[in-house]
mmCIF file of C-alpha atoms in Angstrom:
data_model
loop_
_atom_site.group_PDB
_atom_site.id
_atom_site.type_symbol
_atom_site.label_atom_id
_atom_site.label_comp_id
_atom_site.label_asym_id
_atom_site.label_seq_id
_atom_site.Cartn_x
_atom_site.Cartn_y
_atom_site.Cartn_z
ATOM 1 C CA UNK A 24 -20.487 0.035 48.251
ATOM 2 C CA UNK A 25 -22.859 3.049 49.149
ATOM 3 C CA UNK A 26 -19.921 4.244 51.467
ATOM 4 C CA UNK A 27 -17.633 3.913 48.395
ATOM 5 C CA UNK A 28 -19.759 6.364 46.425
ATOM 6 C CA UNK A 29 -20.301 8.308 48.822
ATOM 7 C CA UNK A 30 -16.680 9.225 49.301
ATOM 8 C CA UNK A 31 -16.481 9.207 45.931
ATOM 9 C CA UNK A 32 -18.496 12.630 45.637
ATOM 10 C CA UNK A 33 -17.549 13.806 48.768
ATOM 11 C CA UNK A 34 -13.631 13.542 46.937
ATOM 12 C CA UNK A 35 -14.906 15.115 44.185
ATOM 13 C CA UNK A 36 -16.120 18.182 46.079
ATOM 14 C CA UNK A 37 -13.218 18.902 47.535
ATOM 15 C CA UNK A 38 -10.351 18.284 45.504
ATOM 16 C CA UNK A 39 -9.452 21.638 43.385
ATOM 17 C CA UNK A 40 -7.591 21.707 40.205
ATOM 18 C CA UNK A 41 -7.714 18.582 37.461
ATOM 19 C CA UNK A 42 -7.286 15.021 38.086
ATOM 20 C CA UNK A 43 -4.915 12.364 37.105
ATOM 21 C CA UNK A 44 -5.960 9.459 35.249
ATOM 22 C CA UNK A 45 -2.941 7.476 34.960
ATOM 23 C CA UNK A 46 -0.353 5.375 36.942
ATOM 24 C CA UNK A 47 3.319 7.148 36.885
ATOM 25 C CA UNK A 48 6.149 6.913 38.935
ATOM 26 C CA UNK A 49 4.192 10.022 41.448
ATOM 27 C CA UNK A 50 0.540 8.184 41.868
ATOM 28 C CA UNK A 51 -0.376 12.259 42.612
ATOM 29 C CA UNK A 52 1.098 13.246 38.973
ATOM 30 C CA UNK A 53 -0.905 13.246 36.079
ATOM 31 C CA UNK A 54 -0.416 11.098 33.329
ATOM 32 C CA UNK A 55 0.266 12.601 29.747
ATOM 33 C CA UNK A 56 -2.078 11.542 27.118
ATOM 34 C CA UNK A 57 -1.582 8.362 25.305
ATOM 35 C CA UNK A 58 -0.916 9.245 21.036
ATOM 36 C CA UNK A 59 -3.378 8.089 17.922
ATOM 37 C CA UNK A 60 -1.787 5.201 16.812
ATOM 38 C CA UNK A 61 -2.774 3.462 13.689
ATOM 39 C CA UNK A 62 -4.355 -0.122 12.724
ATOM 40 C CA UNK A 63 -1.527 -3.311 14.082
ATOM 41 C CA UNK A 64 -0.809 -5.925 11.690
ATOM 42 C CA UNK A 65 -2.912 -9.244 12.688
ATOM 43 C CA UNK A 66 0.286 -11.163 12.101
ATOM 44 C CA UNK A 67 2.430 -9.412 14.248
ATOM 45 C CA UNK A 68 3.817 -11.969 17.445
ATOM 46 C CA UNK A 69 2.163 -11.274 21.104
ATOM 47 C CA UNK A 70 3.322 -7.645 23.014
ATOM 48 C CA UNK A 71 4.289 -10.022 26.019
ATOM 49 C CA UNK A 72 7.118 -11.693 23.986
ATOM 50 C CA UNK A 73 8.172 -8.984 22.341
ATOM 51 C CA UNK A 74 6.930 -5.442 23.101
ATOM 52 C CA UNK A 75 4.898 -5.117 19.690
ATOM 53 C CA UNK A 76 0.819 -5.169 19.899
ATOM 54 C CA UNK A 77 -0.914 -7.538 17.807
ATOM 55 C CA UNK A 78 -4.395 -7.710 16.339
ATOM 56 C CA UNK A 79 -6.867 -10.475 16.743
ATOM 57 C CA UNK A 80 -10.495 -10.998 15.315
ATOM 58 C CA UNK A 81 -13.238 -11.706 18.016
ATOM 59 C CA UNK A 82 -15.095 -15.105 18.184
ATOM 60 C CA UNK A 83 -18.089 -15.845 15.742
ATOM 61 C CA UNK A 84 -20.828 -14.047 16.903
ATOM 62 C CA UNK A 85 -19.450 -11.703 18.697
ATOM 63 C CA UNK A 86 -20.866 -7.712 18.264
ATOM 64 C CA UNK A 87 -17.058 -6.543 18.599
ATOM 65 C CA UNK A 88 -13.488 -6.797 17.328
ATOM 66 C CA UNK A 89 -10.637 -7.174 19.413
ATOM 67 C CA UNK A 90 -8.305 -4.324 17.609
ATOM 68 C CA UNK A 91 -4.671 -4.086 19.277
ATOM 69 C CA UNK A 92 -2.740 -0.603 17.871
ATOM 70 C CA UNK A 93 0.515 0.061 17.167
ATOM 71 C CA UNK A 94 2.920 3.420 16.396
ATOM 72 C CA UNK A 95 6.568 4.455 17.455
ATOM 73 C CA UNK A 96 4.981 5.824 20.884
ATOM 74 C CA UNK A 97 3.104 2.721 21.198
ATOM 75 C CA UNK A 98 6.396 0.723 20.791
ATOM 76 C CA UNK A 99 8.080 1.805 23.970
ATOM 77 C CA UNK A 100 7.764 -0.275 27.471
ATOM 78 C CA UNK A 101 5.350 1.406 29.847
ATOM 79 C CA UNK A 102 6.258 2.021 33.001
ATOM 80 C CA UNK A 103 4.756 -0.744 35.426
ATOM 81 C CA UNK A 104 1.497 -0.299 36.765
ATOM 82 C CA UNK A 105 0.754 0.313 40.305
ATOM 83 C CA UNK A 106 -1.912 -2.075 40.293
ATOM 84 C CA UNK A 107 0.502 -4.939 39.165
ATOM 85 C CA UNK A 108 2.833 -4.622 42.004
ATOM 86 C CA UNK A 109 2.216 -6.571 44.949
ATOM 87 C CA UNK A 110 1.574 -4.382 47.561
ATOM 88 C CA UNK A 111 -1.490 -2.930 45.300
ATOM 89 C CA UNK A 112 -3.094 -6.376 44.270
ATOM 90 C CA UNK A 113 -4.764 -6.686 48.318
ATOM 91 C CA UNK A 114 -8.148 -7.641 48.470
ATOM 92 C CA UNK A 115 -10.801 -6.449 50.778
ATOM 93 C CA UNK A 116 -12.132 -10.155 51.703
ATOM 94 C CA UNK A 117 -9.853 -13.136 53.287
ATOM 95 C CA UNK A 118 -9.295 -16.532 51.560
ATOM 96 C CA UNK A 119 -10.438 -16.807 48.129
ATOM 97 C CA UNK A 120 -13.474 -16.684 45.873
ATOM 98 C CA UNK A 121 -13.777 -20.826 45.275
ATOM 99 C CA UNK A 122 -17.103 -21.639 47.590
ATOM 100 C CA UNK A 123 -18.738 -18.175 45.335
ATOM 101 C CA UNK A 124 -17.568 -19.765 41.969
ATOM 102 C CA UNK A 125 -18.013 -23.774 42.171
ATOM 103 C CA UNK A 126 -21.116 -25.154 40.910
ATOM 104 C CA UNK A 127 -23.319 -26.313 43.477
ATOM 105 C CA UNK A 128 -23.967 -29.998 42.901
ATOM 106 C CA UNK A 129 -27.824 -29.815 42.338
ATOM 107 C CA UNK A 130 -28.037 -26.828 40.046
ATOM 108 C CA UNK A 131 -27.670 -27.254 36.117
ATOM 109 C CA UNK A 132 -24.248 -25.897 34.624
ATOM 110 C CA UNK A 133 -26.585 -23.490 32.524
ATOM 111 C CA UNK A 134 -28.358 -22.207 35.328
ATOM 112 C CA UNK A 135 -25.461 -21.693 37.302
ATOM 113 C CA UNK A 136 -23.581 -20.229 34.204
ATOM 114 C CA UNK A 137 -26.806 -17.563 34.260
ATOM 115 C CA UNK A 138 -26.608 -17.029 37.504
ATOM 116 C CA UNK A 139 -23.004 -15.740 37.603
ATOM 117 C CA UNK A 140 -23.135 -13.978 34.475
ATOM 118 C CA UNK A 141 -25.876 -12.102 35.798
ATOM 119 C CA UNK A 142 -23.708 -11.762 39.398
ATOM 120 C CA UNK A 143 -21.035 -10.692 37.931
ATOM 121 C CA UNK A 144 -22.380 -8.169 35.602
ATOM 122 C CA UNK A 145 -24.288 -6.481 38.635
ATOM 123 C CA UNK A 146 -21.098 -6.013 40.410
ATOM 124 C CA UNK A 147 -19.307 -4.727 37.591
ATOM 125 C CA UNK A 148 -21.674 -1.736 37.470
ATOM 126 C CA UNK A 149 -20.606 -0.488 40.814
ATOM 127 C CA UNK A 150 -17.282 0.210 39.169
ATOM 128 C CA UNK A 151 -18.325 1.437 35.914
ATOM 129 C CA UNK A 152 -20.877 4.013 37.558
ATOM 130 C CA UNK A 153 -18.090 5.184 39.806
ATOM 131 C CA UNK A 154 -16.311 6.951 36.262
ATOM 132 C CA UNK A 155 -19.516 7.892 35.290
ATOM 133 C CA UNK A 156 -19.438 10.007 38.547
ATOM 134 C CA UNK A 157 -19.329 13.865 37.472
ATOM 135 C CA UNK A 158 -16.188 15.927 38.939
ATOM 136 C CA UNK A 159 -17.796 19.147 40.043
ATOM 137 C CA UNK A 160 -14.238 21.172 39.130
ATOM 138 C CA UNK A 161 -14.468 20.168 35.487
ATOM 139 C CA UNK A 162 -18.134 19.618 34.772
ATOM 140 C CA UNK A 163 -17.345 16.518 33.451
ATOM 141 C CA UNK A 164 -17.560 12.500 34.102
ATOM 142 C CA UNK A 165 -14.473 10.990 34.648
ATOM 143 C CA UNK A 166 -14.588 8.629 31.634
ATOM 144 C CA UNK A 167 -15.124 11.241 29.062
ATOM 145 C CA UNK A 168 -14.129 11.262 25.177
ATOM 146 C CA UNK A 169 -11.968 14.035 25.799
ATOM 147 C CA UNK A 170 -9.615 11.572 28.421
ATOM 148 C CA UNK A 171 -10.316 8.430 26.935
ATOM 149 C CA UNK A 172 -11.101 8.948 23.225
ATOM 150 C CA UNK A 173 -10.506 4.895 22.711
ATOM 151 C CA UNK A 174 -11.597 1.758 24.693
ATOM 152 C CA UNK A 175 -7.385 1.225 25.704
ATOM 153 C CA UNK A 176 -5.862 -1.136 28.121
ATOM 154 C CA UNK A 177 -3.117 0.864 28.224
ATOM 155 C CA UNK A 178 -0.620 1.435 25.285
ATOM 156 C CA UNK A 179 -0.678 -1.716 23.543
ATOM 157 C CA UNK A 180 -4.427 -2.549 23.305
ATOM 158 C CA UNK A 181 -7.203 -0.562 22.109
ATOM 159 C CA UNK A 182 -10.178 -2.742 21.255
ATOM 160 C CA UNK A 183 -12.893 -1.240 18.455
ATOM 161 C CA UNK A 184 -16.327 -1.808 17.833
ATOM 162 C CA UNK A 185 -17.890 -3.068 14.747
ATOM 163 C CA UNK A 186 -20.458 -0.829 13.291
ATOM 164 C CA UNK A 187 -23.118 -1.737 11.010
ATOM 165 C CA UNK A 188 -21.224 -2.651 8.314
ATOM 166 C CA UNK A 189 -19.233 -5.224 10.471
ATOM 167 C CA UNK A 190 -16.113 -2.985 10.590
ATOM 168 C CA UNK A 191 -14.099 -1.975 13.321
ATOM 169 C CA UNK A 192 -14.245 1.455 14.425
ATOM 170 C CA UNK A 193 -12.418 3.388 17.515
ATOM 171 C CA UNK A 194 -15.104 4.677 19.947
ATOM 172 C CA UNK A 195 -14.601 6.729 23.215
ATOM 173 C CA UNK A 196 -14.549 4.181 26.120
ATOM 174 C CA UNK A 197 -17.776 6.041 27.698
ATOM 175 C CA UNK A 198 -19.033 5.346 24.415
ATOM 176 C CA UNK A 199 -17.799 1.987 24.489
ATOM 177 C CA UNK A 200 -18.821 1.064 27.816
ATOM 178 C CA UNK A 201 -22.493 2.236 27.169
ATOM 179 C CA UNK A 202 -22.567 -0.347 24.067
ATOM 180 C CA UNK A 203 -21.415 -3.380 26.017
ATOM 181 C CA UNK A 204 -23.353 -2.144 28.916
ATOM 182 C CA UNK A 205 -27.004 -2.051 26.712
ATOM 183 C CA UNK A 206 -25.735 -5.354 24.810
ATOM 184 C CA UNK A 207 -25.048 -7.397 28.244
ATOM 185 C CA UNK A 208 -28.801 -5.764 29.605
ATOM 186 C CA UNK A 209 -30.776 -6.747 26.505
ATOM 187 C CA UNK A 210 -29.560 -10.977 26.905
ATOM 188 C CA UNK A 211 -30.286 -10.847 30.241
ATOM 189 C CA UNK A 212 -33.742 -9.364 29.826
ATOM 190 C CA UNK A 213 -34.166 -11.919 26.648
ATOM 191 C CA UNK A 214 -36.350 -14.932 27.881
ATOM 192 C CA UNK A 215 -35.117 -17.059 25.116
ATOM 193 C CA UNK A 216 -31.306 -16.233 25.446
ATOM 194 C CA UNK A 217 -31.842 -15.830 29.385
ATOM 195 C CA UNK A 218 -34.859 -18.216 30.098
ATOM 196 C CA UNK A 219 -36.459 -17.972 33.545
ATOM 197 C CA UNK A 220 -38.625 -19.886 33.460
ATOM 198 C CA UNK A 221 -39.227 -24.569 33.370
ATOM 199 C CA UNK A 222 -38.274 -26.094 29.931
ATOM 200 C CA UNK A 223 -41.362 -28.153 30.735
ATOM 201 C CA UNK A 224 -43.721 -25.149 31.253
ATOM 202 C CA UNK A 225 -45.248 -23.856 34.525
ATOM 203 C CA UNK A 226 -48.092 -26.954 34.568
ATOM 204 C CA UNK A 227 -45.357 -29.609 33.835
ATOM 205 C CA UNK A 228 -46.981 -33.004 34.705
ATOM 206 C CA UNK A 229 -45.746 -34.441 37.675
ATOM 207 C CA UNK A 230 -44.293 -38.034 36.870
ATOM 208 C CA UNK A 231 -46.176 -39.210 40.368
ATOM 209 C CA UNK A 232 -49.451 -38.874 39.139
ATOM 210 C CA UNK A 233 -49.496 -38.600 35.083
ATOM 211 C CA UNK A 234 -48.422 -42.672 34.357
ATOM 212 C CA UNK A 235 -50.395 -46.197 35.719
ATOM 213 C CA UNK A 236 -49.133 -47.600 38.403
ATOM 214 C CA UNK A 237 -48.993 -51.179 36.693
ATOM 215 C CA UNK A 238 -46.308 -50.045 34.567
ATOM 216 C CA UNK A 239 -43.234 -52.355 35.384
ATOM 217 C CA UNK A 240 -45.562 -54.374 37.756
ATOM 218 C CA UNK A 241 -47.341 -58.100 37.167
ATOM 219 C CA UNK A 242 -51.553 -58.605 36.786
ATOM 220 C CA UNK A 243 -51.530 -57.785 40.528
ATOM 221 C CA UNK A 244 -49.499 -54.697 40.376
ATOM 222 C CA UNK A 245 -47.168 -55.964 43.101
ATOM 223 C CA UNK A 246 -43.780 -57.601 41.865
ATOM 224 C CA UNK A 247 -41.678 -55.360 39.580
ATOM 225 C CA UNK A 248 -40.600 -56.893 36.376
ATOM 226 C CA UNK A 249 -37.052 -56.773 35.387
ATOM 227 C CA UNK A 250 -36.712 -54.876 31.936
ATOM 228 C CA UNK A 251 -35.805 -57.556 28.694
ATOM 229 C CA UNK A 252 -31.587 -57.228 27.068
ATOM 230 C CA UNK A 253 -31.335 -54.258 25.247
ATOM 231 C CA UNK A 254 -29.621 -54.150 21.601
ATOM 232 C CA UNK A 255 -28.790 -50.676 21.554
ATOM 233 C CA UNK A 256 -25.011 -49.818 20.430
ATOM 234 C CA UNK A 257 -25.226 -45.780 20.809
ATOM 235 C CA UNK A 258 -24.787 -43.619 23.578
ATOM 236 C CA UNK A 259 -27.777 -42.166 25.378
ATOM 237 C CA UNK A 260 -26.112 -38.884 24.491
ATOM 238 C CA UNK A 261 -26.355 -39.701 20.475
ATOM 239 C CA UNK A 262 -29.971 -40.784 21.495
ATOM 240 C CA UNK A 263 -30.921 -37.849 22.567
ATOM 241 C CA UNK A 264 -29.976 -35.905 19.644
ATOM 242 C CA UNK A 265 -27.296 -32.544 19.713
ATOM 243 C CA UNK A 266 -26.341 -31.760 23.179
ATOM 244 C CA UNK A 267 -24.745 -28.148 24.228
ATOM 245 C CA UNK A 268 -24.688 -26.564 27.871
ATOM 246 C CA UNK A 269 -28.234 -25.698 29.291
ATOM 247 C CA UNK A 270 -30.212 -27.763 26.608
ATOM 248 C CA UNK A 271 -31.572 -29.374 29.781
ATOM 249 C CA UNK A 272 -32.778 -25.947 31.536
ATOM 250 C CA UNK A 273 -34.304 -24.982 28.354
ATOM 251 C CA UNK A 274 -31.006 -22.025 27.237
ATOM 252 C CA UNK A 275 -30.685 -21.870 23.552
ATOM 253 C CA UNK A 276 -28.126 -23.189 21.816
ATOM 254 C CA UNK A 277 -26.532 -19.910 21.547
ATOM 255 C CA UNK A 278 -25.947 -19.527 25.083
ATOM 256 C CA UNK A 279 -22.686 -20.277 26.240
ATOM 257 C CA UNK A 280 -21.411 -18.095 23.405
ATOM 258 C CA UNK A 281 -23.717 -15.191 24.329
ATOM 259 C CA UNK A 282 -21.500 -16.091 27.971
ATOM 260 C CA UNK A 283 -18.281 -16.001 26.998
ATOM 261 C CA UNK A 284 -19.048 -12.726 24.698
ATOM 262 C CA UNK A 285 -20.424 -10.672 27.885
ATOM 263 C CA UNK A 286 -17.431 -12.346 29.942
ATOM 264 C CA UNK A 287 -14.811 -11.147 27.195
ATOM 265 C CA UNK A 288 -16.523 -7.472 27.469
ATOM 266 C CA UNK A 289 -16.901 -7.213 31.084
ATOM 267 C CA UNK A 290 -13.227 -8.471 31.009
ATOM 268 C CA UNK A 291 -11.800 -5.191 28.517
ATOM 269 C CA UNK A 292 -14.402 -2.637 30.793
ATOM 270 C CA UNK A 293 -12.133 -4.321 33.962
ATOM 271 C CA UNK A 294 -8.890 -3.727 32.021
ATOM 272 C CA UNK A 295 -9.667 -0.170 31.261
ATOM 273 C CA UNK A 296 -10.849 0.762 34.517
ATOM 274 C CA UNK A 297 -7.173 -0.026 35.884
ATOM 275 C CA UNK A 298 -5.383 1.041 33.419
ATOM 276 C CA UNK A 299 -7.129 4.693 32.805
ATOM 277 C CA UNK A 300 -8.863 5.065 36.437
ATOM 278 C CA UNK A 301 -7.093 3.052 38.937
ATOM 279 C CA UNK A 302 -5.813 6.068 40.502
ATOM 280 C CA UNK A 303 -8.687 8.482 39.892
ATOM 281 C CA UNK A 304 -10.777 7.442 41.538
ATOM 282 C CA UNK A 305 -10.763 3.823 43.116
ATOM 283 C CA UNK A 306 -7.181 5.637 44.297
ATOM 284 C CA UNK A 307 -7.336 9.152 44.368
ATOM 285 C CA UNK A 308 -10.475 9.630 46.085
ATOM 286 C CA UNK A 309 -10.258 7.190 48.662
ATOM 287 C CA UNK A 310 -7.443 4.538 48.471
ATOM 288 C CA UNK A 311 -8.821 1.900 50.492
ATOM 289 C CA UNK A 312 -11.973 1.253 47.826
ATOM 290 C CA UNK A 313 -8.958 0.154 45.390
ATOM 291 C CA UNK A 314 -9.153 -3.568 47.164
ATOM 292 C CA UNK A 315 -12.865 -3.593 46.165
ATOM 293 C CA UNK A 316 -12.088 -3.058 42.729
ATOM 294 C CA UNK A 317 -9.443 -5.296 43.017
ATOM 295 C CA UNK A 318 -12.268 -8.133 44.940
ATOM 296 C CA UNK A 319 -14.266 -8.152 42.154
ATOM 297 C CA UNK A 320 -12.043 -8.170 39.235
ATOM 298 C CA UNK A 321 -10.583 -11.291 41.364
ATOM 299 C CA UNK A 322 -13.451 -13.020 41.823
ATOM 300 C CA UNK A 323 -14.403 -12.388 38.248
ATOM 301 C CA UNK A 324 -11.457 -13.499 36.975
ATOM 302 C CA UNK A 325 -11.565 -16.816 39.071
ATOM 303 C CA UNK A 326 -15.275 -17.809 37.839
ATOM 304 C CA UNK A 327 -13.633 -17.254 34.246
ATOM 305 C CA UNK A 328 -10.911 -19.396 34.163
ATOM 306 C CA UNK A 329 -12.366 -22.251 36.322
ATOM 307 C CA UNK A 330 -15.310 -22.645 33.381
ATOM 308 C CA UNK A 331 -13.289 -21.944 30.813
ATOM 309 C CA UNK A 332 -15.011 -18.826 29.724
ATOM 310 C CA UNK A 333 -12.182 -16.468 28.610
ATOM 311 C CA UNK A 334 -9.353 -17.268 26.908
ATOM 312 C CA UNK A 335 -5.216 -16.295 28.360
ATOM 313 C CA UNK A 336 -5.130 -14.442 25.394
ATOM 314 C CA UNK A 337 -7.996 -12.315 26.310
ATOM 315 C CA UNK A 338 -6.160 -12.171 29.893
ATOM 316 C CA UNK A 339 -2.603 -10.474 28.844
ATOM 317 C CA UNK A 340 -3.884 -7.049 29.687
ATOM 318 C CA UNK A 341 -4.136 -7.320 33.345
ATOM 319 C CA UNK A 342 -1.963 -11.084 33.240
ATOM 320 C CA UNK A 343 0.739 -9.328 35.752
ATOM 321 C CA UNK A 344 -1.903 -8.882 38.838
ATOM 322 C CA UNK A 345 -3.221 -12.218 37.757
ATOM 323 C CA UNK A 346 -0.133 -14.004 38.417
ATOM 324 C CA UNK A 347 0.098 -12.649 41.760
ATOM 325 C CA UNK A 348 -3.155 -13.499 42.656
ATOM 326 C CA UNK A 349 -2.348 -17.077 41.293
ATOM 327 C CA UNK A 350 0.608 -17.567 43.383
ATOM 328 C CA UNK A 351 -0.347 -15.583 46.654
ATOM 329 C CA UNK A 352 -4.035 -18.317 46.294
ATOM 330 C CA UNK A 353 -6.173 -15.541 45.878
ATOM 331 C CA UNK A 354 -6.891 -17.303 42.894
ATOM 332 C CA UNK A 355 -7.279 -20.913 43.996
ATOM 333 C CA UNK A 356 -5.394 -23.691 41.890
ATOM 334 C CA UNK A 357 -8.478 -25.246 40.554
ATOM 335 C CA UNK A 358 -9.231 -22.222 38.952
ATOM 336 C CA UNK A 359 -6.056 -21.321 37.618
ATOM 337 C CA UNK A 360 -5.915 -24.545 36.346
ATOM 338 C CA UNK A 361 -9.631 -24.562 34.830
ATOM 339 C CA UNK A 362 -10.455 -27.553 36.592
ATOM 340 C CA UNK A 363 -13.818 -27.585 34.980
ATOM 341 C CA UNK A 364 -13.025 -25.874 31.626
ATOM 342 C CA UNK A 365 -16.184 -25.944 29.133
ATOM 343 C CA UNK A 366 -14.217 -27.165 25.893
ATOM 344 C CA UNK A 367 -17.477 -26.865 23.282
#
């Protein structure tokens, strides 16, 4: 990564003129700038059956509203993406991201859920500081209001933020960014919604010393007694009261939500960075580094599906380089299939 960086200064240096922030036919052209459309109708069918964007709301308790726009430019097919043809979807690792993404057998699914959340956020921000690198020929970042005055995925989706009044609102994608960036840092940093430490404490008793040995034992304390019929007609899941993923590593109940809404948002920062920067600069400035962007976004992607935590909906954006990575097995079946799919 610190190579990567590095070259990406080093390109910035040297290159003279303005930069190119789309994919065209020429990945040396510059693309033209996408129009203003207006508000879709949330009724309107998906853009993958028919061309037209549609609108959907974002889950309960989530800080932002998916907002898909429309307009006669909007309308029109794009051209295909570099990134979604085959020979631009390599990797920069062999085999597939499975042994990173399974759930070790010993570890809680909440701590493990954590764990990559955390992971994955960390490697996102390699990607996202990259266009927050300044070009030195225009003074400016390379995610700037000025080049991306929305939060787009290309033509068809735009997502908005909701502002204190819970309505959505257009932002510059910097802008945009820097809101899901301080959103994802404050959970993480939250000891309730990101507990570090034992449900039981740091002095938990240990069971080996805190209960008489006679327990379970006759007068002598030698022969075990077997334990008398039990009546009981529940399950020891309705005995122990409302169960949700990481009760038992002391998460709140809030927390797989909180997981899927940073998963959702990391997904859209990943959609815009190939749609508005895949050629400047993951390809501009150094071509190779586009197979690290790719790595991640792959790996990402295959934690996501095998847990369940973003919906194919959510996906359609960058769905094309997802198929290929589904049938080439850079994407391994069992997480294509979301073998072990959280369904609360």
């Amino acid at each position: 990564m610190t190579t990567f960086f590095q070259s990406v200064r080093q390109g910035f240096a040297n290159r003279q003129g303005g930069r190119s922030n789309g994919v065209n036919a020429n990945p040396n052209q510059q693309r033209s700038q996408n129009t203003s459309p207006v508000t879709g109708n949330p009724s309107n069918p998906s853009p993958s059956s028919t061309g037209a964007p549609v609108s959907f709301p974002s889950n309960p308790g989530a800080s932002v509203e998916d907002t898909l726009k429309t307009g006669a430019d909007s309308l029109a097919p794009e051209e295909t993406k570099w990134f979604f043809k085959e020979a631009y979807a390599k990797l920069s690792v062999k085999g597939n991201f499975m042994p990173l993404a399974a759930k070790p057998s010993y570890l809680d699914l909440g701590d493990w859920l954590a764990h990559q959340t955390v992971e994955q956020y960390r490697l996102i921000t390699y990607f996202i500081v990259a266009v927050q690198e300044v070009n030195q020929n225009t003074n400016t970042v390379v995610c700037n209001a000025n080049e991306c005055p929305t939060m787009s995925a290309g033509r068809h989706y735009i997502y908005t933020w909701l502002n204190n009044e819970r309505k959505p609102i257009p932002v510059p994608a910097c802008q945009y960014i820097a809101l899901v960036q301080r959103w994802i840092v404050g959970k993480i940093h939250d000891p309730v919604a990101f507990p570090t430490d034992s449900p039981f404490g740091r002095t938990a008793p240990s069971f080996e010393t805190s209960y008489p040995t006679t327990i379970g034992t006759d007068q002598e304390g030698r022969k075990p007694i077997p334990a008398g019929p039990t009546t009981l007609n529940r399950t020891l899941s309705d005995l122990a009261g409302h169960d949700w993923v990481g009760k038992s590593a002391g998460f709140p109940e809030s927390f797989l939500g909180d997981v899927r809404t940073a998963w959702r948002q990391m997904f859209r920062i990943y959609a815009h960075l190939y749609h508005a920067h895949f050629i400047n600069p993951f390809w501009h400035i150094h071509n190779p580094n586009y197979m690290d962007l790719n790595s991640s976004f792959c790996y990402f992607v295959s934690v996501g599906k095998l847990f369940g935590l973003i919906g194919e909906r959510d996906l359609e954006p960058m769905q094309e380089l997802i198929d290929i990575w589904n049938s080439n097995g850079s994407i391994p079946t069992d997480c294509a299939n979301g073998a072990f799919a959280i369904t609360q």
